[in-house]
């Protein structure tokens, strides 16, 4: 178990910001920007790269896949650079939870 030496208020702020970053629905944003329709009404209704691929646009699916993966990495790298290793671990978990339960789409 890692030691948490960063103040809890700082960790809570890191968690909140990482959650918000992780909850950005890139699949929805990309399909809207490219005029591919409402992703939640296509295929399985999921907002991930596989369902974006069902629109027939490989570039949109690849962009969704890369951006969805990058949001967790960015949250961890920023938290590690600006705060500490314990904050990076909290940021990774919070970004993952944001990806699973995005606030922008009603959880």
Coordinates of C-alpha atoms in Angstrom, one line a residue:
X1 CA 0.0 0.0 0.0
X2 CA 1.5 3.4 -1.0
X3 CA 2.1 6.1 1.6
X4 CA -0.1 9.1 1.2
X5 CA 1.9 12.1 2.3
X6 CA 0.2 14.8 0.3
X7 CA -2.5 16.8 2.2
X8 CA -6.0 15.3 1.8
X9 CA -7.4 18.6 0.4
X10 CA -4.8 18.5 -2.4
X11 CA -5.6 14.9 -3.2
X12 CA -9.3 15.7 -3.3
X13 CA -8.7 18.5 -5.8
X14 CA -6.5 16.2 -7.9
X15 CA -9.2 13.6 -7.8
X16 CA -11.9 16.0 -8.8
X17 CA -9.9 17.5 -11.7
X18 CA -8.8 14.0 -12.9
X19 CA -12.4 12.8 -12.7
X20 CA -13.6 15.7 -14.9
X21 CA -10.8 15.0 -17.4
X22 CA -11.6 11.3 -17.4
X23 CA -15.3 12.0 -18.0
X24 CA -14.9 13.8 -21.3
X25 CA -16.8 11.7 -23.8
X26 CA -14.5 11.9 -26.8
X27 CA -16.6 9.5 -28.8
X28 CA -19.6 11.8 -28.6
X29 CA -17.6 14.9 -29.3
X30 CA -15.8 13.4 -32.3
X31 CA -18.9 12.0 -33.9
X32 CA -20.7 15.3 -33.5
X33 CA -17.8 17.3 -34.8
X34 CA -17.5 15.1 -37.9
X35 CA -21.3 15.1 -38.5
X36 CA -21.7 11.3 -38.0
X37 CA -24.9 11.5 -36.0
X38 CA -25.8 10.8 -32.4
X39 CA -23.5 8.1 -31.3
X40 CA -25.9 7.0 -28.5
X41 CA -28.4 6.1 -31.2
X42 CA -26.0 4.1 -33.4
X43 CA -25.1 0.4 -32.9
X44 CA -24.9 -0.5 -29.2
X45 CA -25.4 3.0 -28.0
X46 CA -22.1 2.9 -26.3
X47 CA -19.8 6.0 -26.6
X48 CA -16.5 4.0 -27.1
X49 CA -14.3 3.6 -30.1
X50 CA -15.9 0.3 -31.1
X51 CA -19.2 1.9 -31.5
X52 CA -17.6 4.9 -33.3
X53 CA -16.2 2.4 -35.7
X54 CA -19.7 1.3 -36.5
X55 CA -20.3 4.7 -38.1
X56 CA -17.9 3.6 -40.8
X57 CA -15.3 6.2 -40.0
X58 CA -12.0 4.6 -39.0
X59 CA -10.3 8.0 -38.3
X60 CA -13.0 8.9 -35.8
X61 CA -12.7 5.5 -34.1
X62 CA -8.9 5.8 -33.9
X63 CA -9.1 9.3 -32.6
X64 CA -11.6 8.2 -29.9
X65 CA -9.4 5.3 -28.9
X66 CA -6.3 7.5 -28.6
X67 CA -8.0 10.3 -26.8
X68 CA -9.8 8.0 -24.4
X69 CA -6.5 6.4 -23.5
X70 CA -4.6 9.6 -23.3
X71 CA -7.0 11.2 -20.8
X72 CA -5.9 8.8 -18.1
X73 CA -2.2 9.2 -18.9
X74 CA -2.4 13.0 -19.0
X75 CA -4.1 13.0 -15.6
X76 CA -1.4 10.8 -14.1
X77 CA 1.5 12.7 -15.7
X78 CA 0.2 16.1 -14.6
X79 CA -0.5 15.0 -11.1
X80 CA 3.0 13.4 -10.8
X81 CA 4.7 16.5 -12.2
X82 CA 2.8 19.1 -10.1
X83 CA 2.1 17.2 -6.9
X84 CA 3.6 13.8 -6.1
X85 CA 3.4 10.1 -6.7
X86 CA 0.5 9.5 -4.4
X87 CA -1.5 12.2 -6.2
X88 CA -0.7 10.5 -9.5
X89 CA -2.2 7.2 -8.2
X90 CA -5.3 9.1 -7.1
X91 CA -5.5 10.8 -10.4
X92 CA -5.3 7.5 -12.3
X93 CA -8.2 6.0 -10.3
X94 CA -10.3 9.2 -10.6
X95 CA -9.8 9.4 -14.4
X96 CA -10.8 5.8 -14.7
X97 CA -13.9 6.3 -12.7
X98 CA -14.7 9.5 -14.7
X99 CA -14.4 7.4 -17.9
X100 CA -16.8 4.8 -16.5
X101 CA -19.3 7.2 -15.0
X102 CA -19.1 10.5 -17.0
X103 CA -20.8 13.4 -15.2
X104 CA -21.4 15.1 -18.6
X105 CA -23.7 12.2 -19.7
X106 CA -25.5 11.8 -16.4
X107 CA -23.3 9.2 -14.9

